XYZ file of C-alpha atoms in Angstrom:
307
model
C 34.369 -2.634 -14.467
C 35.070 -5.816 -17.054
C 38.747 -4.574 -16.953
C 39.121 -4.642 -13.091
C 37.613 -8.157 -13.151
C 40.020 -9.139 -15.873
C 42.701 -7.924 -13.856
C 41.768 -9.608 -10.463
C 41.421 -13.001 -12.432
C 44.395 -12.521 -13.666
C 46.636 -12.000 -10.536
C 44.700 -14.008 -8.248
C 46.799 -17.452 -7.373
C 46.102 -20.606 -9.647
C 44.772 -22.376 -6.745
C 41.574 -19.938 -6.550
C 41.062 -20.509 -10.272
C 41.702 -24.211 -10.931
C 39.556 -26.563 -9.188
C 41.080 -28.684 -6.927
C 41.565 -32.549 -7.492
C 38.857 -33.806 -6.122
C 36.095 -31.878 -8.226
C 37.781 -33.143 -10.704
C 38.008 -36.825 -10.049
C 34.202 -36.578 -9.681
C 33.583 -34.768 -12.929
C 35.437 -37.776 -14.419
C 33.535 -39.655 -12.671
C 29.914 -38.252 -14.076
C 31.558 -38.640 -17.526
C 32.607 -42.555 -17.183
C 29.325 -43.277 -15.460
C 26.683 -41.143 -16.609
C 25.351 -40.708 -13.402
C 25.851 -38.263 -10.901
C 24.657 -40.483 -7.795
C 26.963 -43.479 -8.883
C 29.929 -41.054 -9.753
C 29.378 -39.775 -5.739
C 29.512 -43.515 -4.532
C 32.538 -44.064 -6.307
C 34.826 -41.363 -4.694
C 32.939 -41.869 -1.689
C 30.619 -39.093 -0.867
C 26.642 -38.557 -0.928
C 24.445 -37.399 -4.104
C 24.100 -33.905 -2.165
C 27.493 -33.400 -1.297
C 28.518 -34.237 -5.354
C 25.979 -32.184 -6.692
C 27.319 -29.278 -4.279
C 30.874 -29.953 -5.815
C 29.816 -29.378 -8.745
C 27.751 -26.605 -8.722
C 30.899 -24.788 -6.916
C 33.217 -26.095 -9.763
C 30.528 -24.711 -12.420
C 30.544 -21.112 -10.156
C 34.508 -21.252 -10.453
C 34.696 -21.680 -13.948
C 31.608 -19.568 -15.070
C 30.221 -22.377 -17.412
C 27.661 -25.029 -16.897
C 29.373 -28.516 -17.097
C 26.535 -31.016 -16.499
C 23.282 -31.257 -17.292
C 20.930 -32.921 -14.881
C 17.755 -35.355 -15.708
C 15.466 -37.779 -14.409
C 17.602 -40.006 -16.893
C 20.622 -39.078 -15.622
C 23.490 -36.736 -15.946
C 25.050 -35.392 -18.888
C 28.037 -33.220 -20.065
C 27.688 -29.641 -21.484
C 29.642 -28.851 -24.982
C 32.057 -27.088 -22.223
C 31.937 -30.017 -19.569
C 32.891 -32.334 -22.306
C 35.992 -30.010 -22.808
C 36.650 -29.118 -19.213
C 36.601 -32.889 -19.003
C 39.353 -33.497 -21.513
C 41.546 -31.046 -19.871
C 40.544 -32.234 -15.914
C 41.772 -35.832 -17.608
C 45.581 -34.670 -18.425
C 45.476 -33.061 -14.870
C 44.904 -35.975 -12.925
C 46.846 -38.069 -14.938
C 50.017 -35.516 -14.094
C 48.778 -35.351 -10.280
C 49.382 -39.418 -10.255
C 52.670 -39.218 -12.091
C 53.728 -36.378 -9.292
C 52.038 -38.713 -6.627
C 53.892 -42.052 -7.892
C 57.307 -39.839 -8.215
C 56.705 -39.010 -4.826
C 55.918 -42.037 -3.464
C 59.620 -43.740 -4.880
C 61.411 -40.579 -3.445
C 59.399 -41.774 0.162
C 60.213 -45.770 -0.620
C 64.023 -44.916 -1.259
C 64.679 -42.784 1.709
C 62.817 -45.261 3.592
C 64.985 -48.113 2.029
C 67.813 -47.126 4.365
C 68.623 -45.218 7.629
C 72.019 -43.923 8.514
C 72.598 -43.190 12.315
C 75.912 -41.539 14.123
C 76.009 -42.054 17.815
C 78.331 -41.367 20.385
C 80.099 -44.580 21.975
C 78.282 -45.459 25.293
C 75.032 -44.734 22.958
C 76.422 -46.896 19.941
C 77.393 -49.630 22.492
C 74.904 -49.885 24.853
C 71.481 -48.248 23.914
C 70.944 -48.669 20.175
C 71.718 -52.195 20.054
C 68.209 -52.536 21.477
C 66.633 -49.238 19.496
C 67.741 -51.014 15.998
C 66.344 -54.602 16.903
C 62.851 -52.830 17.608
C 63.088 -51.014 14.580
C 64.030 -54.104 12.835
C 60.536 -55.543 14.139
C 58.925 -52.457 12.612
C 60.618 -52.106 9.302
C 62.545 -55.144 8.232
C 62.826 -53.787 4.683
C 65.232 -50.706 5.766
C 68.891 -51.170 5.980
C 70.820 -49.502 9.028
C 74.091 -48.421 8.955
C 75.720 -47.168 12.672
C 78.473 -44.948 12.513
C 79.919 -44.161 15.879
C 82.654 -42.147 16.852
C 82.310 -39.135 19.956
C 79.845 -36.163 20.195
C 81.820 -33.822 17.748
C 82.521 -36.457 15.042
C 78.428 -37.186 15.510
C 78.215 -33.954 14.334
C 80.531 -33.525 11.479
C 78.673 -36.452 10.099
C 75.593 -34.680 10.170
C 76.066 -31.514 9.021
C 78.171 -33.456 6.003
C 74.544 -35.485 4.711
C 76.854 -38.669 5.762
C 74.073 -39.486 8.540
C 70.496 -39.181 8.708
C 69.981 -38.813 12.450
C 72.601 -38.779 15.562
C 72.727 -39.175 19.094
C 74.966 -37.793 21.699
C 75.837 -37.917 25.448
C 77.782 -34.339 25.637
C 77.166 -31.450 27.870
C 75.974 -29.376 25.011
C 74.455 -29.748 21.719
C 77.149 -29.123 19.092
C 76.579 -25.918 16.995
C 74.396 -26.527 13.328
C 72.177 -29.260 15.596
C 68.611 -29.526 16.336
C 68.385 -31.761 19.816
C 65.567 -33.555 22.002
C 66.405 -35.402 25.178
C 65.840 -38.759 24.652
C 67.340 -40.184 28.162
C 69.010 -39.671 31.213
C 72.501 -41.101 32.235
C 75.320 -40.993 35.551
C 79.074 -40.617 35.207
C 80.037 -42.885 37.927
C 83.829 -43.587 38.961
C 85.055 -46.825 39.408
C 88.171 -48.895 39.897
C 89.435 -52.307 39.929
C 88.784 -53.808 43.415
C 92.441 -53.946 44.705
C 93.127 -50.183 44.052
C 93.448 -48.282 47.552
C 90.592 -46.082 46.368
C 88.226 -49.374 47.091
C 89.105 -49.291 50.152
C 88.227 -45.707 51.239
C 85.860 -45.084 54.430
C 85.034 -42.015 52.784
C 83.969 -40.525 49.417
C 86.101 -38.754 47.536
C 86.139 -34.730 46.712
C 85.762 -33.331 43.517
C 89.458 -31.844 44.443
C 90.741 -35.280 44.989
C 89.472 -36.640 41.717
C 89.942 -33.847 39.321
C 94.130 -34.002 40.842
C 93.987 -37.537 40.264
C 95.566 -38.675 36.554
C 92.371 -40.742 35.358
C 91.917 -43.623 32.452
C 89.690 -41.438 29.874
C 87.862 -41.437 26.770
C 89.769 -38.757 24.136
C 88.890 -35.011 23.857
C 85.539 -34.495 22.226
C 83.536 -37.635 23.885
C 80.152 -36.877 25.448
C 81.894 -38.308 28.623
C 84.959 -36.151 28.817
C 83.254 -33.297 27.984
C 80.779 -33.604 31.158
C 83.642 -34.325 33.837
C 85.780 -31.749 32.978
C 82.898 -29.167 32.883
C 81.254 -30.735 36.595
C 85.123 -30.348 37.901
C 86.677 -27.573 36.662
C 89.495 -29.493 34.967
C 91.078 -32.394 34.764
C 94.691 -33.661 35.356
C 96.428 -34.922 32.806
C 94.826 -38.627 31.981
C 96.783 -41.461 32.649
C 95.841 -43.554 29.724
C 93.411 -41.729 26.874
C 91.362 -44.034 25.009
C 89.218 -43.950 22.403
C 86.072 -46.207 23.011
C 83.858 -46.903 26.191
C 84.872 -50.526 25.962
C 88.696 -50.170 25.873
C 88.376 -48.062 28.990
C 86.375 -50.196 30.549
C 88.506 -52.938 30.308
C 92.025 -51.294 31.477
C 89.916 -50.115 34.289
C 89.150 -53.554 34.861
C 92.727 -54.566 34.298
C 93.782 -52.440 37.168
C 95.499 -49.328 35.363
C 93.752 -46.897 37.140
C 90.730 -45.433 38.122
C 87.850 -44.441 35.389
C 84.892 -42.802 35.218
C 82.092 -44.022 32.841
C 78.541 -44.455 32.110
C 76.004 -45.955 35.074
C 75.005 -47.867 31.400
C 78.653 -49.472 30.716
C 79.191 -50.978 33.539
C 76.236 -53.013 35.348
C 77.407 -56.182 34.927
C 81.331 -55.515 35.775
C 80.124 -53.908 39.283
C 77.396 -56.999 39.557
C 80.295 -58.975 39.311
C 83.146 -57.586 41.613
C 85.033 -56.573 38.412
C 84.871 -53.060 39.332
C 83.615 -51.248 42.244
C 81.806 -48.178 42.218
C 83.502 -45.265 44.250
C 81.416 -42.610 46.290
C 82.136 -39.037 45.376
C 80.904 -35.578 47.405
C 80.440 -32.319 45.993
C 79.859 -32.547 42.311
C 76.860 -33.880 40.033
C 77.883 -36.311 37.259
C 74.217 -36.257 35.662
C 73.791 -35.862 32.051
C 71.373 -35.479 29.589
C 71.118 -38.271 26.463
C 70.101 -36.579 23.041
C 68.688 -37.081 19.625
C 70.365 -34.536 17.386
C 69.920 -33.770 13.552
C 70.548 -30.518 11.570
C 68.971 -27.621 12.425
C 65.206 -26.928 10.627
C 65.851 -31.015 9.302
C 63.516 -32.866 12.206
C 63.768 -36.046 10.984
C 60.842 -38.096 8.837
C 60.635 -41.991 7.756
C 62.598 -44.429 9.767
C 64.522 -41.677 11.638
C 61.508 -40.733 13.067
C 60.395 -43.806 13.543
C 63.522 -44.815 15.542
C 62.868 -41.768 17.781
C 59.689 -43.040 18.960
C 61.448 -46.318 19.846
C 63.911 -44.426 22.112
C 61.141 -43.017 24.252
C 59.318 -46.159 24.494
């Protein structure tokens, strides 16, 4: 019978036969301040509740650690020992705490995002100043390139979080949908298509040679799904802006993010052309490796986007 006992002390997990920290912060506690009831006010909890603690910590142990009077409280011979050793194990849990507390303080010291272009240009801008607000003690550094570089940067470690504008999430990636965007075409105001009575077909613009972002952009990658294919572009560029402005230049017609160009089609820069028979919605995401969600200020800066 002893034997079997032996045996299930012996294989049952540490946890079930150490008491946890708590017990014994409050046996330190009764040893500092000879007094069970002022030992419970220090850590916080009632007389009952401490004397219940303890009573379970002397079960757990098999050994009688304090002695109780109308005097006060004293340590056993054993408590005295158990005290000694509880000592060295909540000194170690602060060193772990403290250790873990500088590994939380330098992750939190910086935040390294990747977005995709019409992101990077138009959305974070605003993201990063809130966070700013929020944490003014973390440095950001925004790497942006298009949806598949987003994700090589990931998967690498190079970037802590990353947002993209593609059709799909790239392979490796964890996603949420953060916001919602259009793919609108547009052209300068003296190109024929401005004049148009009627909106274009998908056939028309998918024939048509097109001013475009390079292969692997969010953007690109949408169109040429919603149409089928694409004809050859007639100028491929490698940043929201740049197309933007040879669009605006008159080089040829575009397409581009409802978010990139407000304020050219506010101001007769561009004009906004009509199409029939094909959806240019998209989907806006927060991406990060897969089983990674991100903690700290990456986290934090995915609150901001939904805000």
């Amino acid at each position: 019978m002893r034997e079997a006992e032996e045996q299930r002390e012996r294989t049952a997990s540490l946890a079930h036969r150490v008491p946890d920290l708590a017990a014994l912060e409050l046996l330190l506690a009764v040893a500092r301040l000879g007094s069970l009831g002022a030992a419970a006010r220090e850590v916080g909890i009632t007389q009952p509740a401490a004397s219940s603690r303890i009573r379970s910590m002397e079960r757990q142990l098999g050994v009688a650690l304090v002695d109780r009077s109308p005097r006060g409280s004293r340590l056993t011979d054993a408590g005295a020992l158990v005290t000694d050793w509880a000592r060295r194990v909540v000194e170690a849990a602060a060193a772990f705490d403290a250790g873990a507390r500088a590994l939380r303080d330098r992750r939190d010291s910086r935040l390294r995002v990747a977005a995709s272009m019409t992101i990077a240009e138009y959305l974070l801008p605003g993201w990063l100043l809130a966070l700013h607000a929020e944490r003014p003690d973390t440095a950001v550094s925004l790497l942006a390139g298009n949806s598949a570089k987003v994700a090589e940067l990931l998967l690498s470690g190079e970037a802590d979080v990353g947002f993209v504008e593609g059709l799909t999430v790239p392979a490796g990636l964890d996603s949420a949908v953060i916001a919602h965007d259009r793919l609108i075409v547009v052209t300068a105001p003296g190109h024929p298509w401005a004049r148009r009575r009627r909106p274009l077909t998908a056939a028309e613009l998918a024939a048509t040679p097109l001013i475009l972002r390079e292969r692997g952009s969010g953007t690109r990658q949408v169109l040429d799904a919603a149409l089928g294919g694409l004809a050859r572009p007639l100028i491929e560029l490698s940043s929201t802006t740049a197309v933007k402005a040879s669009a605006v230049s008159g080089a040829g017609p575009s397409v581009l993010s409802e978010l990139a160009v407000g304020e050219e089609l506010s101001m007769r820069r561009l004009v906004s052309i009509p199409v029939e028979g094909v959806s240019l919605h998209r989907d806006l995401r927060a991406v990060w490796p897969t089983g990674h969600r991100p903690t700290g200020p990456a986290r934090e800066l995915l609150s901001l986007t939904r805000g």
